Amino acid sequence: LVLDDMEKQVAVHTEALARSYRGMAIRLCDPGSKRPVPQSVRNATKMLVPMLLQYIETYKHAQGLCLSILKEVITNANGTDLLAPYLPELVPLLIEGLTALEDPRLAYSQFHAESSYGVTTSQFEAARAQVSKSSVSSDLLRQLVKLVTPESMSEVAPRLRSMVNR
């Protein structure tokens, strides 16, 4: 990936390439209103989603692009089982997204909430949770909950425990 290239001429072309790649990836993985989901969409999703998940871990400079594509793929797959095989990877990623997007100053503010703002810690935490519930990651998680089965939960649970223990 050349998304982090410092040369201006390369960066200009890279942005256009990234937009094209994003659009193509989203179109290939979009089942639209077709039920059952076409095999071509399943094949594209089977190839693309694991690659995006790997790139998110490997290429920090490509995270924005990869997450943007995943957001659209998850949104477009609503009402299908297309993403069920990827729940063990997607759920922890989106849960981490809930906290990663939170302003770090909130933790400091919460610590001083009662003395500085006259707000109890529990009131502050309730407001913080409400903001988190209205985030994009939270919306995507709610959409994926429909796909959870006892089998998939047995794969997701160890990863969530690992996240809690960190």
CSV table of C-alpha atoms in Angstrom, one decimal:
chain,number,residue,atom,x,y,z
A,1,LEU,CA,0.0,0.0,0.0
A,2,VAL,CA,1.2,3.5,-0.9
A,3,LEU,CA,-1.3,5.5,1.1
A,4,ASP,CA,1.5,6.9,3.3
A,5,ASP,CA,3.8,8.0,0.4
A,6,MET,CA,5.2,11.5,1.1
A,7,GLU,CA,5.7,12.5,-2.5
A,8,LYS,CA,2.9,14.8,-3.5
A,9,GLN,CA,2.5,13.5,-7.1
A,10,VAL,CA,2.2,9.9,-5.8
A,11,ALA,CA,-0.2,10.9,-3.0
A,12,VAL,CA,-2.6,12.6,-5.5
A,13,HIS,CA,-2.8,9.4,-7.6
A,14,THR,CA,-3.0,7.2,-4.5
A,15,GLU,CA,-6.1,9.1,-3.3
A,16,ALA,CA,-7.8,8.4,-6.6
A,17,LEU,CA,-6.8,4.8,-6.5
A,18,ALA,CA,-8.0,4.4,-2.9
A,19,ARG,CA,-11.4,5.9,-3.8
A,20,SER,CA,-11.7,3.6,-6.8
A,21,TYR,CA,-10.7,0.6,-4.7
A,22,ARG,CA,-13.2,1.5,-2.0
A,23,GLY,CA,-16.0,1.9,-4.5
A,24,MET,CA,-15.2,-1.4,-6.3
A,25,ALA,CA,-14.9,-3.3,-3.0
A,26,ILE,CA,-18.2,-2.1,-1.7
A,27,ARG,CA,-20.0,-2.8,-5.0
A,28,LEU,CA,-18.6,-6.4,-5.2
A,29,CYS,CA,-19.7,-7.2,-1.6
A,30,ASP,CA,-23.2,-5.6,-1.9
A,31,PRO,CA,-26.0,-8.1,-2.0
A,32,GLY,CA,-28.5,-5.4,-2.7
A,33,SER,CA,-32.0,-6.7,-2.3
A,34,LYS,CA,-31.2,-10.1,-3.9
A,35,ARG,CA,-32.2,-13.0,-1.8
A,36,PRO,CA,-30.6,-15.5,-1.7
A,37,VAL,CA,-27.3,-13.7,-1.8
A,38,PRO,CA,-25.5,-14.3,-5.1
A,39,GLN,CA,-22.5,-16.6,-5.0
A,40,SER,CA,-20.4,-13.9,-6.6
A,41,VAL,CA,-21.1,-11.6,-3.7
A,42,ARG,CA,-20.3,-14.4,-1.2
A,43,ASN,CA,-17.0,-15.1,-3.1
A,44,ALA,CA,-16.0,-11.4,-3.1
A,45,THR,CA,-16.8,-11.1,0.6
A,46,LYS,CA,-14.9,-14.3,1.4
A,47,MET,CA,-11.8,-12.8,-0.2
A,48,LEU,CA,-12.2,-9.2,0.8
A,49,VAL,CA,-13.2,-9.2,4.5
A,50,PRO,CA,-10.2,-11.3,5.7
A,51,MET,CA,-7.9,-9.2,3.7
A,52,LEU,CA,-9.3,-5.9,5.1
A,53,LEU,CA,-9.0,-7.3,8.7
A,54,GLN,CA,-5.4,-8.3,8.1
A,55,TYR,CA,-4.6,-4.9,6.6
A,56,ILE,CA,-6.1,-3.1,9.6
A,57,GLU,CA,-3.6,-5.0,11.8
A,58,THR,CA,-0.7,-4.7,9.5
A,59,TYR,CA,-0.8,-1.3,7.8
A,60,LYS,CA,-1.7,1.5,10.3
A,61,HIS,CA,-1.8,4.0,7.5
A,62,ALA,CA,-4.5,2.0,5.7
A,63,GLN,CA,-6.8,1.6,8.7
A,64,GLY,CA,-9.1,4.5,7.7
A,65,LEU,CA,-9.7,3.1,4.2
A,66,CYS,CA,-10.2,-0.5,5.4
A,67,LEU,CA,-12.5,0.5,8.2
A,68,SER,CA,-14.5,2.7,5.8
A,69,ILE,CA,-14.9,-0.2,3.4
A,70,LEU,CA,-15.9,-2.6,6.3
A,71,LYS,CA,-18.5,-0.1,7.6
A,72,GLU,CA,-20.2,-0.1,4.2
A,73,VAL,CA,-19.9,-3.9,3.7
A,74,ILE,CA,-21.5,-4.5,7.1
A,75,THR,CA,-24.2,-1.9,6.4
A,76,ASN,CA,-25.0,-3.4,3.0
A,77,ALA,CA,-25.1,-6.9,4.3
A,78,ASN,CA,-27.9,-6.1,6.8
A,79,GLY,CA,-30.5,-8.8,6.8
A,80,THR,CA,-28.2,-11.5,5.3
A,81,ASP,CA,-25.9,-14.1,6.8
A,82,LEU,CA,-23.0,-12.9,4.6
A,83,LEU,CA,-20.8,-11.8,7.5
A,84,ALA,CA,-21.6,-14.6,10.0
A,85,PRO,CA,-18.2,-16.3,9.4
A,86,TYR,CA,-16.3,-13.1,10.3
A,87,LEU,CA,-18.0,-12.4,13.7
A,88,PRO,CA,-15.0,-13.5,15.8
A,89,GLU,CA,-12.9,-10.9,14.1
A,90,LEU,CA,-15.4,-8.1,13.5
A,91,VAL,CA,-17.0,-8.0,17.0
A,92,PRO,CA,-13.7,-7.3,18.9
A,93,LEU,CA,-12.6,-4.9,16.2
A,94,LEU,CA,-15.8,-2.9,16.6
A,95,ILE,CA,-15.7,-3.0,20.4
A,96,GLU,CA,-12.2,-1.6,20.3
A,97,GLY,CA,-13.5,1.0,18.0
A,98,LEU,CA,-16.0,2.1,20.7
A,99,THR,CA,-13.1,3.1,23.0
A,100,ALA,CA,-10.5,4.1,20.4
A,101,LEU,CA,-12.7,6.9,19.1
A,102,GLU,CA,-13.4,8.3,22.5
A,103,ASP,CA,-11.5,11.4,23.5
A,104,PRO,CA,-8.8,10.5,26.1
A,105,ARG,CA,-9.7,13.7,28.0
A,106,LEU,CA,-13.0,12.1,29.0
A,107,ALA,CA,-11.2,9.8,31.4
A,108,TYR,CA,-9.5,12.8,33.1
A,109,SER,CA,-12.8,14.7,33.1
A,110,GLN,CA,-14.6,11.7,34.6
A,111,PHE,CA,-12.0,11.4,37.4
A,112,HIS,CA,-12.6,15.1,38.3
A,113,ALA,CA,-16.3,15.2,37.4
A,114,GLU,CA,-17.7,15.5,40.9
A,115,SER,CA,-15.3,18.0,42.3
A,116,SER,CA,-15.1,20.2,39.2
A,117,TYR,CA,-18.4,19.9,37.5
A,118,GLY,CA,-20.8,18.8,40.3
A,119,VAL,CA,-21.6,15.6,38.3
A,120,THR,CA,-21.4,12.2,40.0
A,121,THR,CA,-19.1,9.6,38.5
A,122,SER,CA,-22.1,7.4,37.8
A,123,GLN,CA,-23.9,10.3,36.0
A,124,PHE,CA,-20.8,11.0,33.9
A,125,GLU,CA,-20.4,7.3,33.1
A,126,ALA,CA,-24.1,7.1,32.0
A,127,ALA,CA,-23.6,10.0,29.7
A,128,ARG,CA,-20.4,8.5,28.3
A,129,ALA,CA,-22.2,5.2,27.7
A,130,GLN,CA,-25.1,7.0,25.9
A,131,VAL,CA,-22.6,8.7,23.6
A,132,SER,CA,-20.9,5.4,22.9
A,133,LYS,CA,-24.3,3.8,22.1
A,134,SER,CA,-24.9,6.4,19.3
A,135,SER,CA,-21.6,5.7,17.6
A,136,VAL,CA,-21.1,4.1,14.2
A,137,SER,CA,-19.3,1.1,15.8
A,138,SER,CA,-22.3,0.6,18.1
A,139,ASP,CA,-24.7,0.7,15.2
A,140,LEU,CA,-22.6,-1.9,13.3
A,141,LEU,CA,-22.4,-4.1,16.4
A,142,ARG,CA,-26.2,-4.0,16.8
A,143,GLN,CA,-26.5,-5.1,13.2
A,144,LEU,CA,-24.1,-8.0,13.7
A,145,VAL,CA,-25.9,-9.2,16.9
A,146,LYS,CA,-28.6,-10.7,14.6
A,147,LEU,CA,-26.0,-13.1,13.3
A,148,VAL,CA,-24.8,-14.4,16.7
A,149,THR,CA,-25.4,-18.1,17.2
A,150,PRO,CA,-24.3,-20.3,20.1
A,151,GLU,CA,-21.5,-21.6,17.8
A,152,SER,CA,-20.3,-18.2,16.8
A,153,MET,CA,-20.5,-17.0,20.4
A,154,SER,CA,-18.2,-19.8,21.5
A,155,GLU,CA,-15.6,-18.3,19.1
A,156,VAL,CA,-16.2,-14.7,20.0
A,157,ALA,CA,-16.3,-15.1,23.8
A,158,PRO,CA,-12.6,-16.0,24.2
A,159,ARG,CA,-11.5,-12.9,22.2
A,160,LEU,CA,-13.7,-10.7,24.3
A,161,ARG,CA,-12.3,-12.2,27.5
A,162,SER,CA,-8.8,-11.5,26.2
A,163,MET,CA,-9.8,-7.9,25.5
A,164,VAL,CA,-11.2,-7.5,29.1
A,165,ASN,CA,-8.0,-9.0,30.6
A,166,ARG,CA,-5.7,-6.5,28.7
